[in-house]
Coordinates of C-alpha atoms in Angstrom, one line a residue:
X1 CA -30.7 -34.9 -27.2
X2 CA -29.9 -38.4 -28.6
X3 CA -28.4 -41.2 -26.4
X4 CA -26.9 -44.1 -28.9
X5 CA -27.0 -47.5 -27.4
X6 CA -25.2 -50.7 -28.5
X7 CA -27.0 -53.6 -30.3
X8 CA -27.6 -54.8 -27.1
X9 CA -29.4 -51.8 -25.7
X10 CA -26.7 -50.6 -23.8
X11 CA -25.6 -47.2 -23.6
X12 CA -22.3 -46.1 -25.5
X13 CA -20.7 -44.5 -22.4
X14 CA -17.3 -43.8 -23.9
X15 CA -19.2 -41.6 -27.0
X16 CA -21.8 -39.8 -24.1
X17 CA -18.4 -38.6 -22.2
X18 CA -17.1 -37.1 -25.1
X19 CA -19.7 -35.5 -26.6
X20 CA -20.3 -34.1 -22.2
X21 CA -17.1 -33.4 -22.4
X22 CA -17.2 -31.1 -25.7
X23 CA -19.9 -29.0 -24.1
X24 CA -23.1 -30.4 -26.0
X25 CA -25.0 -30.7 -23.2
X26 CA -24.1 -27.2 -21.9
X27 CA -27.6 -25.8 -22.1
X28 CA -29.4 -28.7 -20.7
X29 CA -27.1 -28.4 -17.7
X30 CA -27.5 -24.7 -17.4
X31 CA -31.6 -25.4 -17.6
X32 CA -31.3 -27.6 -14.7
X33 CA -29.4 -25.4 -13.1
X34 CA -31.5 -22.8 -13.0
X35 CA -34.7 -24.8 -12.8
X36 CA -33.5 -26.0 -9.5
X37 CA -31.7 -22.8 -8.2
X38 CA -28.7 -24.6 -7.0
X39 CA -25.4 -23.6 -6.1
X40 CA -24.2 -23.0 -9.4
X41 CA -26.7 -20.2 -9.9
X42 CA -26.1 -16.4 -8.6
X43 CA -28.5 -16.0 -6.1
X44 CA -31.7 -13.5 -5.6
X45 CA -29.3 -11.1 -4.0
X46 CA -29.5 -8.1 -6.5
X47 CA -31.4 -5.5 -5.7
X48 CA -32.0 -1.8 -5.5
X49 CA -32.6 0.3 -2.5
X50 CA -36.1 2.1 -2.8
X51 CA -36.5 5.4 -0.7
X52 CA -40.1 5.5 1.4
X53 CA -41.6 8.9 1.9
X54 CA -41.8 9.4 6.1
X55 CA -43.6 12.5 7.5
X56 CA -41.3 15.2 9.3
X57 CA -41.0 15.4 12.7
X58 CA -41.6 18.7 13.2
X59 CA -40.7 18.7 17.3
X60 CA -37.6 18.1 18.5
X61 CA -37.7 15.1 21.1
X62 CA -34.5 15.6 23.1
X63 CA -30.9 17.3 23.7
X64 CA -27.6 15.3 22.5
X65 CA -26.4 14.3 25.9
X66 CA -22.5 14.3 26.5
X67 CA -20.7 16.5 24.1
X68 CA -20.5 15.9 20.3
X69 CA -17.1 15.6 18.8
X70 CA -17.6 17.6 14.8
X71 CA -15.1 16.1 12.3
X72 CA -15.2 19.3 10.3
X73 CA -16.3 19.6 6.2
X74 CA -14.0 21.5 4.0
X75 CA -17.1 24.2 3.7
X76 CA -19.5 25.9 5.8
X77 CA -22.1 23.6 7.0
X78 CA -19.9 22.5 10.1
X79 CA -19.2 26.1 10.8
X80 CA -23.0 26.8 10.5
X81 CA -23.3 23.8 13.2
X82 CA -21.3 24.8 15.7
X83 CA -22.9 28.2 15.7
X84 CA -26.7 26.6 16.3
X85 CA -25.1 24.5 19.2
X86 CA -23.9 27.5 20.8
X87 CA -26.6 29.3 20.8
X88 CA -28.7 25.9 22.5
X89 CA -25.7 25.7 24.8
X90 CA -24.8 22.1 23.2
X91 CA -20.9 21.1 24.2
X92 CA -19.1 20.4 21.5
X93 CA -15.4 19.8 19.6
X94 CA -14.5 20.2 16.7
X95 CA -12.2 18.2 14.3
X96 CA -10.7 20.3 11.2
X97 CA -8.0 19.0 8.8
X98 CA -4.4 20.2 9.7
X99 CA -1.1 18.8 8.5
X100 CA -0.5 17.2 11.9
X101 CA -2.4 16.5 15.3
X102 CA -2.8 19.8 16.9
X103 CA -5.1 20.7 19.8
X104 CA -5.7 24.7 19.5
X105 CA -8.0 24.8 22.5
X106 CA -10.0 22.5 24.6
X107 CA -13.5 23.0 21.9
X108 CA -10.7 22.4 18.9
X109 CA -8.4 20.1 17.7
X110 CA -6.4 19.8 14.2
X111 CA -5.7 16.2 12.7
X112 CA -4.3 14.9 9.0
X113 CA -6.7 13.0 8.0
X114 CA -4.4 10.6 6.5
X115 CA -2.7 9.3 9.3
X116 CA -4.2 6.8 11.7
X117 CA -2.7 7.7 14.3
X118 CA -3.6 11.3 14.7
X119 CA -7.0 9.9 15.4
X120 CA -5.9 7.8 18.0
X121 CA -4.1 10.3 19.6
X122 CA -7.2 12.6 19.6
X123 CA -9.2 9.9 21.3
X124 CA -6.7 9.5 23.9
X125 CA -6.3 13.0 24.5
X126 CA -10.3 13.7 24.6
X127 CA -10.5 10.5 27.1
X128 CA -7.4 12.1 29.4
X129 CA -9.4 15.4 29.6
X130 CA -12.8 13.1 30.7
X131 CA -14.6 14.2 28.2
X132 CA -18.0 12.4 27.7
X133 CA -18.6 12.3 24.0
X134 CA -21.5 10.6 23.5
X135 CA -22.2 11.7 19.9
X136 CA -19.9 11.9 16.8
X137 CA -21.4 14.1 13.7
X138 CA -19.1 13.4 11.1
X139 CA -19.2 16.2 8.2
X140 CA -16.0 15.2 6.1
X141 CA -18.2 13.4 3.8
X142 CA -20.3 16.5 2.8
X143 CA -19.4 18.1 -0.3
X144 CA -21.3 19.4 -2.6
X145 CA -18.7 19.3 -5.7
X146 CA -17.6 15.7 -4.7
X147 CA -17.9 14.3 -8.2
X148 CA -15.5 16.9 -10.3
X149 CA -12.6 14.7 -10.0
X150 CA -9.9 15.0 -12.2
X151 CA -7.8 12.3 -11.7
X152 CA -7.5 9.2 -9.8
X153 CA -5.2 10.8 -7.5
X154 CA -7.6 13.1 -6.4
X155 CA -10.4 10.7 -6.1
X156 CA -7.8 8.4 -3.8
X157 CA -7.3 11.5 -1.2
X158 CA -11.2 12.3 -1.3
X159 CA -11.5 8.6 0.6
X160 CA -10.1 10.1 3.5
X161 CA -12.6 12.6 4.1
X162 CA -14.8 9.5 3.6
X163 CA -14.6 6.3 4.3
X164 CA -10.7 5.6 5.0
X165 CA -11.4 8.6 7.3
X166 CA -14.7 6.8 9.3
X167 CA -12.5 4.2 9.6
X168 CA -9.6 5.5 11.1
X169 CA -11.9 6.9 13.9
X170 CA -13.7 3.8 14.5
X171 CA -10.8 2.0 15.2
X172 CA -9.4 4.5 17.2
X173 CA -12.6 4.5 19.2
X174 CA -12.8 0.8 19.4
X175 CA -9.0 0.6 20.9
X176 CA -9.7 3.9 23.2
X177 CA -11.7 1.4 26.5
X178 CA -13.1 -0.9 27.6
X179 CA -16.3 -1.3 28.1
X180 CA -17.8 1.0 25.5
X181 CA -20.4 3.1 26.8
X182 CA -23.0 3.7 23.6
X183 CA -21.8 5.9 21.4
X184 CA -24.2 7.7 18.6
X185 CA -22.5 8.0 15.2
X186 CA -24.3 10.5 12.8
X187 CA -22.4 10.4 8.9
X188 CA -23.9 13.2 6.5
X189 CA -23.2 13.2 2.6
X190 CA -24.5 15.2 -0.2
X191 CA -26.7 13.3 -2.9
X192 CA -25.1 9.4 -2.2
X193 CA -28.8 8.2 -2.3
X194 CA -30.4 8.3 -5.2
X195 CA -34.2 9.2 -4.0
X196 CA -35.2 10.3 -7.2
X197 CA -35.4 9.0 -10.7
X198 CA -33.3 11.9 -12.6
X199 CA -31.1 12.1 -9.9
X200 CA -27.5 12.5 -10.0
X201 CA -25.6 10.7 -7.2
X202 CA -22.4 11.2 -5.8
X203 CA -20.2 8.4 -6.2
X204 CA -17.4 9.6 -4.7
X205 CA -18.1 8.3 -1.0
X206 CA -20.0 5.6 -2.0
X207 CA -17.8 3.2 0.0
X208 CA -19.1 4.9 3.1
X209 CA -22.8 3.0 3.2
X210 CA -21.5 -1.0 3.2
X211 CA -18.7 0.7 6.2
X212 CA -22.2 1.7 7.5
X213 CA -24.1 -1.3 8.0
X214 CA -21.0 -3.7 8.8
X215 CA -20.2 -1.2 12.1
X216 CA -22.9 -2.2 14.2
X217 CA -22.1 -5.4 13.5
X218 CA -18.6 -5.7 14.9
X219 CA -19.0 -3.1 17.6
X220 CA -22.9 -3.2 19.1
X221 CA -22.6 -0.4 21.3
X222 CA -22.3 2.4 18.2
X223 CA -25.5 3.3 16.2
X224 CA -25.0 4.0 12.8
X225 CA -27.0 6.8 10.8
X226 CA -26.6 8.1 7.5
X227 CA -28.2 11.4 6.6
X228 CA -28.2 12.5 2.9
X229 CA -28.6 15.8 2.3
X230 CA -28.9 17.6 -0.8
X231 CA -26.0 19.8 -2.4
X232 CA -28.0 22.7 -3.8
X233 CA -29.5 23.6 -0.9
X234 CA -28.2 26.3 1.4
X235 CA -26.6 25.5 4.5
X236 CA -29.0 27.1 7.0
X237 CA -31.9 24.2 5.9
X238 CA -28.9 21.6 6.0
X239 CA -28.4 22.3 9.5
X240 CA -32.1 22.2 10.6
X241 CA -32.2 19.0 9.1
X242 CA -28.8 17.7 11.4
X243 CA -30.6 19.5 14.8
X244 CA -33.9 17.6 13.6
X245 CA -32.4 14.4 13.5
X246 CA -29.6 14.5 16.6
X247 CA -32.9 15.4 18.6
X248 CA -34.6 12.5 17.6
X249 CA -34.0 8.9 19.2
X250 CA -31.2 7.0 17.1
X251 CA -34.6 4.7 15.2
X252 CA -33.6 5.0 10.7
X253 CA -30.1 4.0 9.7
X254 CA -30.6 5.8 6.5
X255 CA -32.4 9.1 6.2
X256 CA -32.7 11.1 2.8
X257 CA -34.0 14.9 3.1
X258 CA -35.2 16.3 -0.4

């Protein structure tokens, strides 16, 4: 760059705005810029999740205590669930999709996903019966076709067996009492992590893992896990996987089983 000065030595500030103002010194201000990392740059906050290999825990620590409440997939894992907790003697209730809120029986109630308020009236009703539910395994976001979407419309109404769904119970749970006795909150999903290099992830929920790490944030007293599971596998090894991780201590927000 060049700086003209008068006769006199002085420099020709009039010409030096212009030719700033015209954009000529652009890339010298951009160098400086990122030279001194200042607030015109994007900051070092890119970056991509990397999965570390962890040995299995082959024993299984402790039982769920309090009853879990099962918000129901559109398959057969939750089915497959609620047959190993009976057979462990493990309380549970179950949440399946219905067109309105519906209790069946005292183990089973029927909600549309879609509308807040069903969920608040299923906490109220679970907190009038005194039930003690101390665990919430949420299967809604398992599906194992999630990304053959075929139009927007469809991918809109997946959200609320995902994310718009979490977050319809959450703030149902967080308007239910006060104090808030710790509550365990166990999401599953079917390939949203990508563990692998030629892996194909599901985008569909991907919403679901910033919701994830902003809960325990607002609300302390619920721990946050998210277990990704793969599609092709059958159910049985899905729901080992589920019993091996509610029977270990609430420690790894994120768990990937491949």
């Amino acid at each position: 760059c060049f700086f003209f000065n008068t006769a006199i030595g002085k420099f020709q500030r009039t010409q030096l705005r212009k030719r700033f103002e015209s954009g000529e010194f652009d890339s010298v201000l951009k160098r400086i810029d990122l030279l001194s990392a200042n607030d015109n740059t994007v900051p070092d906050w890119f970056y991509q999740p990397l999965c570390t290999p962890k040995q299995l825990r082959h024993t299984r620590q402790q039982t769920p205590k309090g009853s879990i409440l099962i918000f129901m997939d559109a398959g057969v894992l939750g089915q497959t669930v609620c047959q190993q907790f009976e057979q462990i003697s493990i309380p549970y209730i179950k949440v399946s999709n219905a067109v309105s809120f519906e209790k069946y029986n005292a183990e089973h109630y029927g909600i549309n996903l879609q509308r807040s308020q069903d969920y608040h009236q299923l906490i109220k009703d679970l907190l009038t019966q005194q039930v003690d539910i101390a665990t919430v395994l949420y299967l809604g976001s398992y599906q194992d076709n999630a990304n053959v979407m075929d139009s927007n419309e469809t991918l809109r109404a997946a959200q609320f067996q995902g994310s718009h769904g979490l977050l319809f119970l959450i703030q149902a749970l967080a308007q239910s009492r006060d104090p808030h006795p710790p509550t365990r909150l166990l999401v599953v999903t079917a390939n949203l992590q990508a563990v692998q290099a030629d892996e194909q992830t599901c985008y569909i929920h991907g919403a679901l893992t910033g919701l994830l790490k902003t809960i325990p944030l607002e609300l302390s007293w619920i721990q946050c896990q998210h277990l990704d599971l793969e599609s092709s596998v059958a159910s049985l090894p899905q729901v080992n996987c589920i019993m091996d991780e509610l029977a270990q201590p609430c420690i790894d927000t994120a768990i990937a089983y491949r």
